[in-house]
PDB file of C-alpha atoms in Angstrom:
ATOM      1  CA  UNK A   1      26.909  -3.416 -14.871  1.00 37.00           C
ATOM      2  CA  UNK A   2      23.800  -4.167 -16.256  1.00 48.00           C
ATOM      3  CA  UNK A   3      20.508  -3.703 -15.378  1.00 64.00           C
ATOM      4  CA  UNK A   4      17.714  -6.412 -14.330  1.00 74.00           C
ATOM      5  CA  UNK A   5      15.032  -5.836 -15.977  1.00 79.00           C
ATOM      6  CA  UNK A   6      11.995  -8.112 -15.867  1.00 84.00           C
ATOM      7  CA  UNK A   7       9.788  -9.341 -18.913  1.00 89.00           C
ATOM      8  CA  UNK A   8       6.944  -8.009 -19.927  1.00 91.00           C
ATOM      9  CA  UNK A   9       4.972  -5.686 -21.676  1.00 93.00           C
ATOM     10  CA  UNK A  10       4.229  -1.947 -20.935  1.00 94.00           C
ATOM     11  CA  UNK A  11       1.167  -0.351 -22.411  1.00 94.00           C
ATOM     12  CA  UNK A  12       0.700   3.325 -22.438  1.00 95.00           C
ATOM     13  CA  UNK A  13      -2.979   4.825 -22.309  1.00 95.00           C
ATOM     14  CA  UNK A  14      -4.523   8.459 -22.412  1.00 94.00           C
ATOM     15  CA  UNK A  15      -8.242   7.492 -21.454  1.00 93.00           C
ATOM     16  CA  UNK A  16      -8.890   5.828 -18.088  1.00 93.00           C
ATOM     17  CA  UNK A  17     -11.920   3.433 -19.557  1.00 94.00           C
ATOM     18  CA  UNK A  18      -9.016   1.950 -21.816  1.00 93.00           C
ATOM     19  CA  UNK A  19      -7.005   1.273 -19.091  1.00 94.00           C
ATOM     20  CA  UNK A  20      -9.686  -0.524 -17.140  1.00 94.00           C
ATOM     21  CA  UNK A  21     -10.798  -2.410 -20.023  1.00 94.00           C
ATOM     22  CA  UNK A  22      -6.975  -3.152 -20.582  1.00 94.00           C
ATOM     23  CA  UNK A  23      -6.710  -4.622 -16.734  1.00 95.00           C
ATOM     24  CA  UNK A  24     -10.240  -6.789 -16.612  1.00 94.00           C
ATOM     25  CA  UNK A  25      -9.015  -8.516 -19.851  1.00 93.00           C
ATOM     26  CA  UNK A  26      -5.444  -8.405 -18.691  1.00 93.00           C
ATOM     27  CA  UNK A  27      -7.451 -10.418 -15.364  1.00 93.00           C
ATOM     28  CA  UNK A  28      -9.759 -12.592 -17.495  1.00 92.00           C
ATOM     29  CA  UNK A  29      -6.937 -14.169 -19.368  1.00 91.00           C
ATOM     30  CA  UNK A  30      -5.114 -15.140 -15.288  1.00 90.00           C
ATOM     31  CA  UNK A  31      -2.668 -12.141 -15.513  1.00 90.00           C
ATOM     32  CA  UNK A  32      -2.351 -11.138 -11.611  1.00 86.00           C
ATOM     33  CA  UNK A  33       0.922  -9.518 -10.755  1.00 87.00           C
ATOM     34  CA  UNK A  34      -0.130  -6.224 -12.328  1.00 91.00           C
ATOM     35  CA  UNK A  35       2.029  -2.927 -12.212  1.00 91.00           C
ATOM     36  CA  UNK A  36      -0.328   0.246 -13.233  1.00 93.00           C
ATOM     37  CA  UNK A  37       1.054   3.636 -13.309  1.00 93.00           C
ATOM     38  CA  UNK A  38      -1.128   6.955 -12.997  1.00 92.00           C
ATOM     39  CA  UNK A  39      -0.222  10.538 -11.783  1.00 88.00           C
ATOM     40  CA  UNK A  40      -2.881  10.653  -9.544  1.00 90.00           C
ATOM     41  CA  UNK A  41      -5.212   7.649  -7.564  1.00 88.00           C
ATOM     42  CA  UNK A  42      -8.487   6.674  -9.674  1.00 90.00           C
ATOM     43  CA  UNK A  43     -11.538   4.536  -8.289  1.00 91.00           C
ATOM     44  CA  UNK A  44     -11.757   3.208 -11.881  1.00 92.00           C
ATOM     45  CA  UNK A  45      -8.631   1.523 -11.600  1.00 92.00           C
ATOM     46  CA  UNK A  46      -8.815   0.577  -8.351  1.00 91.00           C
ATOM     47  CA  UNK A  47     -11.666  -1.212  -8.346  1.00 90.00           C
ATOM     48  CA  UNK A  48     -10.259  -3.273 -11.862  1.00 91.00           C
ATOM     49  CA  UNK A  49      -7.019  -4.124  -9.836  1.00 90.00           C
ATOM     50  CA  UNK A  50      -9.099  -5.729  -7.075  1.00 86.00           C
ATOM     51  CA  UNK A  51      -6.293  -5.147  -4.690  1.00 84.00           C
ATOM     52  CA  UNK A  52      -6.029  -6.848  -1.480  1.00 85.00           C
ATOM     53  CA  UNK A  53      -6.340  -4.179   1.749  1.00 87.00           C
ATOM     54  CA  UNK A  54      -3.013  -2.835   2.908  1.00 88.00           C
ATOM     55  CA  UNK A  55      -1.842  -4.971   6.137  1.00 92.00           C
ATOM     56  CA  UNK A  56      -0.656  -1.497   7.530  1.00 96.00           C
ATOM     57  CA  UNK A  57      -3.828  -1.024   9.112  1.00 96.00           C
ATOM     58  CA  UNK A  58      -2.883  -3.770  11.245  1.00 97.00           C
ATOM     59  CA  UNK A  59       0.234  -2.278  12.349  1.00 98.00           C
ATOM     60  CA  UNK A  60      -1.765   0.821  13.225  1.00 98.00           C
ATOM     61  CA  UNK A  61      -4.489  -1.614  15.479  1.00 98.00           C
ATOM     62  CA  UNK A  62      -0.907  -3.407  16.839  1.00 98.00           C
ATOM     63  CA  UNK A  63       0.401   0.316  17.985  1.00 98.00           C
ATOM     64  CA  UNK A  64      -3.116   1.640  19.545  1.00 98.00           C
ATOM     65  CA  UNK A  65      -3.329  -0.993  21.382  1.00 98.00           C
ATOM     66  CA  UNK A  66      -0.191  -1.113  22.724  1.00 98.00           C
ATOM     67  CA  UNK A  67       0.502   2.627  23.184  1.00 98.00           C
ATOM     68  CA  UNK A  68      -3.232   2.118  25.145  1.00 98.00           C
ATOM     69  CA  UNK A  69      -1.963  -0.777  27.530  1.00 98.00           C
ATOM     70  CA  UNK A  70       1.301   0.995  28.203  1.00 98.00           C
ATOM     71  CA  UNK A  71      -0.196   4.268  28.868  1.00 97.00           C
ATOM     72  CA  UNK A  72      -2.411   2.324  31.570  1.00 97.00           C
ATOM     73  CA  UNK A  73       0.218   0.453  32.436  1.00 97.00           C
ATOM     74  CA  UNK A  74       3.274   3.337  33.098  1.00 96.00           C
ATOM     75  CA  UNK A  75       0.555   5.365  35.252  1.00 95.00           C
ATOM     76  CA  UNK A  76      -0.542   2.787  37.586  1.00 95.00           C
ATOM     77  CA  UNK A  77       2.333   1.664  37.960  1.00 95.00           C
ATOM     78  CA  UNK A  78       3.880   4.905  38.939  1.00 94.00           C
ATOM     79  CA  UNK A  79       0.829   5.366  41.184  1.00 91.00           C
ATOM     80  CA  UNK A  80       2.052   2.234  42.822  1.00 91.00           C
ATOM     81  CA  UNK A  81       5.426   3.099  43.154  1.00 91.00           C
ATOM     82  CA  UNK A  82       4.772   6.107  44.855  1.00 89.00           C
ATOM     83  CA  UNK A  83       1.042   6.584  46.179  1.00 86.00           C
ATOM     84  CA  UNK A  84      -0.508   9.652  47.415  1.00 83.00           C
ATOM     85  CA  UNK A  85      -3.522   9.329  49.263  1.00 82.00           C
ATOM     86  CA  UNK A  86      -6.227  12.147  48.580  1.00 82.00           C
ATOM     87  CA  UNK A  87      -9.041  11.610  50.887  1.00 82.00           C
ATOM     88  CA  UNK A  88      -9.545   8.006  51.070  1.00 81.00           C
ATOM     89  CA  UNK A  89      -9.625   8.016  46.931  1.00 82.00           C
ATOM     90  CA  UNK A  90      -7.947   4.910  45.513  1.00 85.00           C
ATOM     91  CA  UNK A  91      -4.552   4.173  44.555  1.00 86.00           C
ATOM     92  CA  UNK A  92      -4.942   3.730  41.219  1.00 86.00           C
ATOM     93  CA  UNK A  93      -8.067   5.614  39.792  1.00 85.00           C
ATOM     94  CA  UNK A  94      -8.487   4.951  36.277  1.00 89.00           C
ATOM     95  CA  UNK A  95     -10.471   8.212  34.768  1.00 91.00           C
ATOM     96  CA  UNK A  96      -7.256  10.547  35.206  1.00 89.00           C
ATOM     97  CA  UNK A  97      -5.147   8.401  33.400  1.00 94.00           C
ATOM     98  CA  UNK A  98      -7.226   8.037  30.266  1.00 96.00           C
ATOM     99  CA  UNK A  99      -5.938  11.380  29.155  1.00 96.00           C
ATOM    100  CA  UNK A 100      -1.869   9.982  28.875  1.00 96.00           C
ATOM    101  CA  UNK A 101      -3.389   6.395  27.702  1.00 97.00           C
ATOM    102  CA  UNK A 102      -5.126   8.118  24.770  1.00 98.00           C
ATOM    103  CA  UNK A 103      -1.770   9.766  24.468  1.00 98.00           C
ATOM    104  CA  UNK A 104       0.180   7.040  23.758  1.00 98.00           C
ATOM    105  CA  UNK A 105      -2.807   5.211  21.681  1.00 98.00           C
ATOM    106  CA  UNK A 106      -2.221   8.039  18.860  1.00 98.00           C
ATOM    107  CA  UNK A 107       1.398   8.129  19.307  1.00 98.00           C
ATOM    108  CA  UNK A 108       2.217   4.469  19.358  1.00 98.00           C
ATOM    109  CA  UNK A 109      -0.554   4.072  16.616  1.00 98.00           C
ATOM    110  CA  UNK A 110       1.123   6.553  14.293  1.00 98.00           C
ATOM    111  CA  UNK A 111       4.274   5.359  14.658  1.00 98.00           C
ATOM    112  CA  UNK A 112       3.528   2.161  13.985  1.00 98.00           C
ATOM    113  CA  UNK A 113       1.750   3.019  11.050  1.00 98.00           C
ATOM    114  CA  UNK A 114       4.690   4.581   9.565  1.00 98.00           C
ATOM    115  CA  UNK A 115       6.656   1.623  10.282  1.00 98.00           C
ATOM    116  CA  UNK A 116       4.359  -0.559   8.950  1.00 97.00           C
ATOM    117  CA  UNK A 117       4.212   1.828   5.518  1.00 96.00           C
ATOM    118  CA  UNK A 118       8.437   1.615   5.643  1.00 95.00           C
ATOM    119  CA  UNK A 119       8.540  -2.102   5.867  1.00 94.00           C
ATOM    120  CA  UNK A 120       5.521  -3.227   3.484  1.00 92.00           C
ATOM    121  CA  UNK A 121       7.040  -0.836   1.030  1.00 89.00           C
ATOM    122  CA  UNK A 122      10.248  -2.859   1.258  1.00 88.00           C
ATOM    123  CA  UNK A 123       8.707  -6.129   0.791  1.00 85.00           C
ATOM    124  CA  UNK A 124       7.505  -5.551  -2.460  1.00 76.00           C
ATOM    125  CA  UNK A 125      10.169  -4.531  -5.222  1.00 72.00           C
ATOM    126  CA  UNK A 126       9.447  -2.634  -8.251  1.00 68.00           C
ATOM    127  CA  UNK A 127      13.317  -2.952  -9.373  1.00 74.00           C
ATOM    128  CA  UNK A 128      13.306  -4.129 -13.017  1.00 77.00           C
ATOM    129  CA  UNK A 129       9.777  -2.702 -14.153  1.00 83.00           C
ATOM    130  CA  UNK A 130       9.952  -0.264 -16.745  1.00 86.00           C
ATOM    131  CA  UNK A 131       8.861   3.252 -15.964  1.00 84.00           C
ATOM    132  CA  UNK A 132       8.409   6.604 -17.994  1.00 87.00           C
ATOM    133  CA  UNK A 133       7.923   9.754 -17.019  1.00 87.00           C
ATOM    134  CA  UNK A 134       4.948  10.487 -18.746  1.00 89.00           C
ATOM    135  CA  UNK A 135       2.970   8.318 -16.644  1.00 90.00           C
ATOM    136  CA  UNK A 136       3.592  11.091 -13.711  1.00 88.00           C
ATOM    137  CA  UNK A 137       2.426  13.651 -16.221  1.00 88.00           C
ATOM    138  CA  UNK A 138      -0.758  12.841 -18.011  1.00 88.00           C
ATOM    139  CA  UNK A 139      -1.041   9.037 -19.266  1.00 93.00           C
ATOM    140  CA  UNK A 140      -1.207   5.772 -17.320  1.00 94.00           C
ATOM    141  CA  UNK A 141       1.122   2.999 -17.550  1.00 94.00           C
ATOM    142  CA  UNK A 142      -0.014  -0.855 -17.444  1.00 94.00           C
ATOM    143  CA  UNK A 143       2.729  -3.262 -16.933  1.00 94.00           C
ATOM    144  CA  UNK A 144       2.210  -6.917 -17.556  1.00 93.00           C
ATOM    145  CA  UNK A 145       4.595  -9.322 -16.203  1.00 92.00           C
ATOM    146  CA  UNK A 146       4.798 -11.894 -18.881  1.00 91.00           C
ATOM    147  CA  UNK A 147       7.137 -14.637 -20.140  1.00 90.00           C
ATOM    148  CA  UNK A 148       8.455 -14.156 -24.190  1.00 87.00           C
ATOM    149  CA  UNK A 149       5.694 -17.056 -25.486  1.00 91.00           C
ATOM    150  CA  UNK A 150       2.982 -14.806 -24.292  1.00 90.00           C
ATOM    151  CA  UNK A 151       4.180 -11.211 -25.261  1.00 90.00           C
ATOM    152  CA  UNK A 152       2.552 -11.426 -28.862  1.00 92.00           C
ATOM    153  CA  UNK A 153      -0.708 -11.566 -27.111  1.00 92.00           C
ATOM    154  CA  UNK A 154      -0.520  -9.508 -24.516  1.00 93.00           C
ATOM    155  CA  UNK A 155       0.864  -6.793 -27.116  1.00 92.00           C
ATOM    156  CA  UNK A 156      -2.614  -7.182 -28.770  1.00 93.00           C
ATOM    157  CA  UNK A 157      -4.859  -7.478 -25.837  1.00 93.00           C
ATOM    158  CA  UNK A 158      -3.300  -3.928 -25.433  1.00 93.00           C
ATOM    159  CA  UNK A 159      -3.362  -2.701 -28.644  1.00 93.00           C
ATOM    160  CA  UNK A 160      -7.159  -3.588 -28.778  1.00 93.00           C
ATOM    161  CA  UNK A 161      -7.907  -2.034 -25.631  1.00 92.00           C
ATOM    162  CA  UNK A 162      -7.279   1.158 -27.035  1.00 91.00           C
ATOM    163  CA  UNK A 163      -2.782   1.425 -25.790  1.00 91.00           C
ATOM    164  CA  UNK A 164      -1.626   4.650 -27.401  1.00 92.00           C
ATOM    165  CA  UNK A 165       1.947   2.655 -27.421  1.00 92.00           C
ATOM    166  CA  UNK A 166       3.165  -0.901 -26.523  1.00 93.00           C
ATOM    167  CA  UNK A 167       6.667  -1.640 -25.404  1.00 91.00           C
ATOM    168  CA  UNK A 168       8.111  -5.179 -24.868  1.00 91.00           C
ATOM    169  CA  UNK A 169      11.023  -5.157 -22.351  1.00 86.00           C
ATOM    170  CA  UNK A 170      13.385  -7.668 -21.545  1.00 78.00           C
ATOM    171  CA  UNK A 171      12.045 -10.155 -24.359  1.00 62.00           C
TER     172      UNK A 171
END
């Protein structure tokens, strides 16, 4: 059985301004779908990617909320259900319950956000992308997408940018 692999070009760089001035020119000649590599996050890099915000924050606003409205909602309703009347104090009092609603805001919230990290994370697929181990270590690793007519100069886009090595994969 063979393996998938997608076309492209993999550059491999020591220096972190190389890389960066590998992805803006990699992004001033329309090259989006950009897979970089790097044993540890970097600003630099970052901030060349210009990548969107995660949507998981939104699963974590989705959660909070709802973990809030349910915690509201479970304890008034159980004060309905079964009411005891403390002199002449009303049924449903709403500072007491603000303790279990921010509860449930963190829990439901957290939850959520680890849901939302599980299922983003399986939306996008890395299968097919070349990877080495060195990129874990000490170098990063800039992977360019790119069909075979276009290889040539994306190979010395790299090369120029200051790519210790250049690989072309499934050319």
């Amino acid at each position: 059985m063979s393996k998938k692999t997608v076309p492209g070009v993999l550059g491999s760089f020591v220096h972190v301004d190389s890389a960066v001035e590998a992805i803006s020119g990699l992004k001033a000649k329309g090259f989006r779908d950009l897979t970089v590599y790097s044993a540890a996050p970097n600003h630099e890099i970052e901030d060349a990617l210009d990548q969107p915000i995660s949507g998981v924050r939104l699963f974590t606003l989705l959660g909070g909320l709802t973990g809030c409205a349910a915690g509201f909602a479970m304890t008034i309703w159980m004060s309905r259900d079964w009411p005891l009347l403390v002199g002449g104090k009303p049924i449903a009092a709403i500072p007491p319950y603000v303790v279990l609603a921010f509860e449930l805001t963190i829990l439901y919230g957290s939850l959520c956000t680890v849901a939302g990290v599980i299922i983003l994370s399986m939306m996008k697929s890395l299968k097919g992308r070349p990877y080495h181990p060195s990129f874990s270590d000490d170098k990063i690793g800039i992977f360019v997408p790119c069909p075979a007519e276009q290889t040539a100069s994306v190979h010395d886009l790299l090369t120029r940018a200051g790519s210790e090595e250049v690989t072309v994969h499934g050319a």
